[in-house]
Tab-separated table of C-alpha atoms and ligand atoms in Angstrom:
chain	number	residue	atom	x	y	z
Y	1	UNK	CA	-79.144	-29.539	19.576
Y	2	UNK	CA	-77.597	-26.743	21.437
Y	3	UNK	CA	-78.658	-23.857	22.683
Y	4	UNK	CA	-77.842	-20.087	23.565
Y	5	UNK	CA	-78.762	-16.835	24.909
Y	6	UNK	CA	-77.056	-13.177	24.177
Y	7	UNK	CA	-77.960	-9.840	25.675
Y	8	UNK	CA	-76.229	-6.521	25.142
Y	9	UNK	CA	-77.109	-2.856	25.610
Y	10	UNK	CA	-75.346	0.314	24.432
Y	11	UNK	CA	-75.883	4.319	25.536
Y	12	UNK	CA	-76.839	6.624	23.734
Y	13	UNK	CA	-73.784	9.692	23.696
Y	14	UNK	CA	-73.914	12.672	21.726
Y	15	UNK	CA	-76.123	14.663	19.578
Y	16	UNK	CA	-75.025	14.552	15.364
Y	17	UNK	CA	-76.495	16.058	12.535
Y	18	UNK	CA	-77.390	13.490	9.705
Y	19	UNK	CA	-76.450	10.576	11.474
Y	20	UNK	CA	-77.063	7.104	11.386
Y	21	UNK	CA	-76.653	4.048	13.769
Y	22	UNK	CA	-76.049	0.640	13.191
Y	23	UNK	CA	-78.645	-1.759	14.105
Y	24	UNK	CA	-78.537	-5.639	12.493
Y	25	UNK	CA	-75.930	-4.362	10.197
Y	26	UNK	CA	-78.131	-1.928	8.778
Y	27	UNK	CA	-77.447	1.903	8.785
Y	28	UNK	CA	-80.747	3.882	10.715
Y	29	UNK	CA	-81.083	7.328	10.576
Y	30	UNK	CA	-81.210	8.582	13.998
Y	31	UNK	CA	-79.756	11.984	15.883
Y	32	UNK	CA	-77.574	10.047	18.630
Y	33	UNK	CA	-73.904	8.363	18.768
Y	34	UNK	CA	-73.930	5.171	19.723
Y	35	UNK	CA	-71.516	4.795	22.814
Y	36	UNK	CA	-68.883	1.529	21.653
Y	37	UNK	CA	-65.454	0.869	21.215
Y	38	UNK	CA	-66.864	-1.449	17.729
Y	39	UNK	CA	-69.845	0.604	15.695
Y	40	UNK	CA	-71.857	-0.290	18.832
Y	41	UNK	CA	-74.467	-3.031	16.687
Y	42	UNK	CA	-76.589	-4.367	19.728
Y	43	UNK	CA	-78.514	-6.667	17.531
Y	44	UNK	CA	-75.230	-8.239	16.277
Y	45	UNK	CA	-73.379	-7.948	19.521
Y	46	UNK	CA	-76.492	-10.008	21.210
Y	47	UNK	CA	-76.600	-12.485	18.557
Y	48	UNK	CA	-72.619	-13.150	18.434
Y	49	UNK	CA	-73.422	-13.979	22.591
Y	50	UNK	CA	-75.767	-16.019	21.808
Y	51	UNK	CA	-73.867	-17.868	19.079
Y	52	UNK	CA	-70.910	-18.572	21.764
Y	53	UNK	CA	-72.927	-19.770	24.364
Y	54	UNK	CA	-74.573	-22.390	22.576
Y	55	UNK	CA	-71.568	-24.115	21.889
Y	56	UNK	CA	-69.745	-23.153	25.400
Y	57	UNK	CA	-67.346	-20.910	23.799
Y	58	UNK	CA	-67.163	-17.706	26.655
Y	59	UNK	CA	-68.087	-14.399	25.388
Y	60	UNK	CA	-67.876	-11.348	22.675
Y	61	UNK	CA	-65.503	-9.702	25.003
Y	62	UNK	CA	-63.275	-12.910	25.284
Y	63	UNK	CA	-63.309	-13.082	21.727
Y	64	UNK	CA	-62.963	-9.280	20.569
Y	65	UNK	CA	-61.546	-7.259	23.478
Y	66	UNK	CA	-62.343	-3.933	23.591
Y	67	UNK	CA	-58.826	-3.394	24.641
Y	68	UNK	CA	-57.551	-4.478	20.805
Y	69	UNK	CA	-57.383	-1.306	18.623
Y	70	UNK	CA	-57.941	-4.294	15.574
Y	71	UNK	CA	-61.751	-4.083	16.656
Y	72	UNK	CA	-62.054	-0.090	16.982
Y	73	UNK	CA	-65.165	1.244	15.689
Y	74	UNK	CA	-64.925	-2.798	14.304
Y	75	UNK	CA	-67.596	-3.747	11.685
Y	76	UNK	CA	-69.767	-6.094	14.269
Y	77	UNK	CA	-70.557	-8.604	11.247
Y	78	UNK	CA	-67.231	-9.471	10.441
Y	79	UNK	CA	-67.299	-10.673	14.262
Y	80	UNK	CA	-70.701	-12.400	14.160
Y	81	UNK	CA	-68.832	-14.389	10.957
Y	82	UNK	CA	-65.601	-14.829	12.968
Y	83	UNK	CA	-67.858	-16.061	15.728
Y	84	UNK	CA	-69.714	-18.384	12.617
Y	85	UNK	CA	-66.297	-19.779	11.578
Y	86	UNK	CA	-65.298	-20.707	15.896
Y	87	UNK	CA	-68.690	-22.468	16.156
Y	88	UNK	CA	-68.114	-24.572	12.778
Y	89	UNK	CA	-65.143	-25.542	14.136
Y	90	UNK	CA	-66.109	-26.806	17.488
Y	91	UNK	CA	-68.602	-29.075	15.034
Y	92	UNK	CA	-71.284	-27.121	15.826
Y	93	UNK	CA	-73.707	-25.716	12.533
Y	94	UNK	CA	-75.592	-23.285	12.742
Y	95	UNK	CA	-79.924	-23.833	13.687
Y	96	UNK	CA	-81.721	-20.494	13.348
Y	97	UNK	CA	-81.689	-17.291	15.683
Y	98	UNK	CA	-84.643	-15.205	16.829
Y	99	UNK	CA	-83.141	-11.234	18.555
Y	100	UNK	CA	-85.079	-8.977	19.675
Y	101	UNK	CA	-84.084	-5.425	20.094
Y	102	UNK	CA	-85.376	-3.253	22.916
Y	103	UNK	CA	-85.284	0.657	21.869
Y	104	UNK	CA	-87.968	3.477	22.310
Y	105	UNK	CA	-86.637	5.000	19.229
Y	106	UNK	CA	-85.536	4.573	16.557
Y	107	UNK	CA	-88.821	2.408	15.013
Y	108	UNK	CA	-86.991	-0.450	13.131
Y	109	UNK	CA	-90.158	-1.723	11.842
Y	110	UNK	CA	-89.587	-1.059	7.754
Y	111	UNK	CA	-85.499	-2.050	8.355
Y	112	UNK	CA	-86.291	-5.482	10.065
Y	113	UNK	CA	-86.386	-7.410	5.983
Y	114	UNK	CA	-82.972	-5.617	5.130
Y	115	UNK	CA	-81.534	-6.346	8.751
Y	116	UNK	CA	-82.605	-10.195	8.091
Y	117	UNK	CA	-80.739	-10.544	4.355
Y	118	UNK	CA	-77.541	-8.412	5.603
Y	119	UNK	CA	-77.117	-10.733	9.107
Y	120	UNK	CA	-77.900	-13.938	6.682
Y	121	UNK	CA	-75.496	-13.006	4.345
Y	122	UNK	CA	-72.660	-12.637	7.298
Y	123	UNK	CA	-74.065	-16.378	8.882
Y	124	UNK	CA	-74.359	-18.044	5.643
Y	125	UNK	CA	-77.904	-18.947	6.245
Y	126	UNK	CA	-81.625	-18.623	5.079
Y	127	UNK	CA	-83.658	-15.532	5.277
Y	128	UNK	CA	-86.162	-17.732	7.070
Y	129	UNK	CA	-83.077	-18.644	10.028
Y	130	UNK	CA	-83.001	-15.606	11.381
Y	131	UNK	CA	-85.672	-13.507	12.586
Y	132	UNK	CA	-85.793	-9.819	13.867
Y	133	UNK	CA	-88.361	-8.042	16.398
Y	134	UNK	CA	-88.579	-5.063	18.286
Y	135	UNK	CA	-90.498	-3.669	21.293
Y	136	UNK	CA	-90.878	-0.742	22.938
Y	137	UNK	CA	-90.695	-0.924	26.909
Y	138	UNK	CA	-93.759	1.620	26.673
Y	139	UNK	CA	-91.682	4.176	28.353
Y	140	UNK	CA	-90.002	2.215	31.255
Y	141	UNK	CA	-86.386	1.379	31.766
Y	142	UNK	CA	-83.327	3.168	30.586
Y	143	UNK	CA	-84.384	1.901	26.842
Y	144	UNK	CA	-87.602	3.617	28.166
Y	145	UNK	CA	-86.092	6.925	29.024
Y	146	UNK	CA	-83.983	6.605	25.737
Y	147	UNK	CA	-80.922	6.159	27.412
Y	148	UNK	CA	-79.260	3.408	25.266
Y	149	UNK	CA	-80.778	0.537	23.461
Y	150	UNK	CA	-80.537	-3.082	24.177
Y	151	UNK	CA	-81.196	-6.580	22.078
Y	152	UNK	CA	-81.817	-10.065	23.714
Y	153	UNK	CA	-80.786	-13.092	20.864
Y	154	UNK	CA	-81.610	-16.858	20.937
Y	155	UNK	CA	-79.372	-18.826	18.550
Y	156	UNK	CA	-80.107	-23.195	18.326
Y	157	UNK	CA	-76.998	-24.688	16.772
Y	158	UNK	CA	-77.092	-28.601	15.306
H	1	CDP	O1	-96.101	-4.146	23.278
H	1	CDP	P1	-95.639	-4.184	21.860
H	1	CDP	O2	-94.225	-4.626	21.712
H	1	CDP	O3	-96.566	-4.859	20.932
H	1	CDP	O4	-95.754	-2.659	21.396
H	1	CDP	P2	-94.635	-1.584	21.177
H	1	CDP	O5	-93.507	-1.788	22.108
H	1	CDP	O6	-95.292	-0.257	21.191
H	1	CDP	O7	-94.156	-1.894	19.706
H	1	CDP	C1	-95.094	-1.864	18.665
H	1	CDP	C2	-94.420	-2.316	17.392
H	1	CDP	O8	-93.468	-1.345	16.975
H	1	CDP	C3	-93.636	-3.616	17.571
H	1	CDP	O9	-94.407	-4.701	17.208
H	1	CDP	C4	-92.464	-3.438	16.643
H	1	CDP	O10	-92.689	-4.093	15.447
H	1	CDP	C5	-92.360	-1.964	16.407
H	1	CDP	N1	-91.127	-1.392	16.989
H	1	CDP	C6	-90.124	-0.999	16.136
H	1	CDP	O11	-90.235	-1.132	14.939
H	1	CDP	N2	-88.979	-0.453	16.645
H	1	CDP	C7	-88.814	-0.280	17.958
H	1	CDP	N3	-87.681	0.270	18.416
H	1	CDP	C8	-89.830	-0.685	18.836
H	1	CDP	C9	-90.990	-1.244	18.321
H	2	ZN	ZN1	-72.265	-4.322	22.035
């Protein structure tokens, strides 16, 4: 059994009209750009850490530079299955995973089911394997002030 941890936080940029984020692969309404150099997915980003570290493979940005134009405004679950297919092939398989994401606003609450099904889909896994949460930090912090958002993961691997 292996395991690992992610973390990642984005800012929040500019101001849109009808515009969404994305958040576990899931498009949220929500009135602020995501700062990112991929479409900014903290919850992916976090677990795609996590998902590296358990098997002792470095990190996102080893894997998906933000200097390579191939991973501009990059859909983050094609990485988190790229990082799937580098962790079946160092013999790992995949356990279950358990992110939380940190964020004043938006409320995630009724997207957390959807989130689950579109980031099992990428993994190739159960429902049940992966699990979603959210917190406030009850006004604290920079995801407090509603700065940026951030999303801690936990990923076991077999
Ligand atoms: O202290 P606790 O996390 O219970 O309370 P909170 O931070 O006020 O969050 C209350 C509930 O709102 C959490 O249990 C989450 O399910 C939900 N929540 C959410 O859907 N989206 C967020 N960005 C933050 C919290
Ligand atoms: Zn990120």
């Amino acid at each position: 059994m292996r395991i690992g941890l992610g973390y990642d936080a984005h800012r929040f940029g500019a101001a849109l009209e009808n515009h969404t984020i994305r958040i576990g692969g899931v498009d949220i309404p929500f009135e602020q750009e995501v700062i990112a150099h991929s479409d900014g997915d903290v919850v992916v980003h976090a677990l795609c850490d996590a998902l590296l570290g358990a098997a002792s493979l470095g990190d996102i940005g080893q894997h998906f530079s933000n200097k390579d134009e191939a991973w501009r405004d990059a859909d983050s679950l094609e990485m988190l299955s790229v990082c799937i297919d580098k962790i079946t092939a160092a013999g790992f398989e995949f356990g279950n995973a358990d992110v939380t994401l940190i964020a004043q606003r938006p409320k995630i609450s009724r997207f957390v089911e959807t989130m689950r099904k579109t980031m099992a889909a990428s993994i190739g896994c159960r429902v049940v394997d992966i699990s979603v949460k959210a917190t406030t930090t009850e006004g604290m912090g920079f995801e407090g002030r509603g700065e940026g958002l951030a999303a801690q993961a936990v990923v076991l691997l077999r």
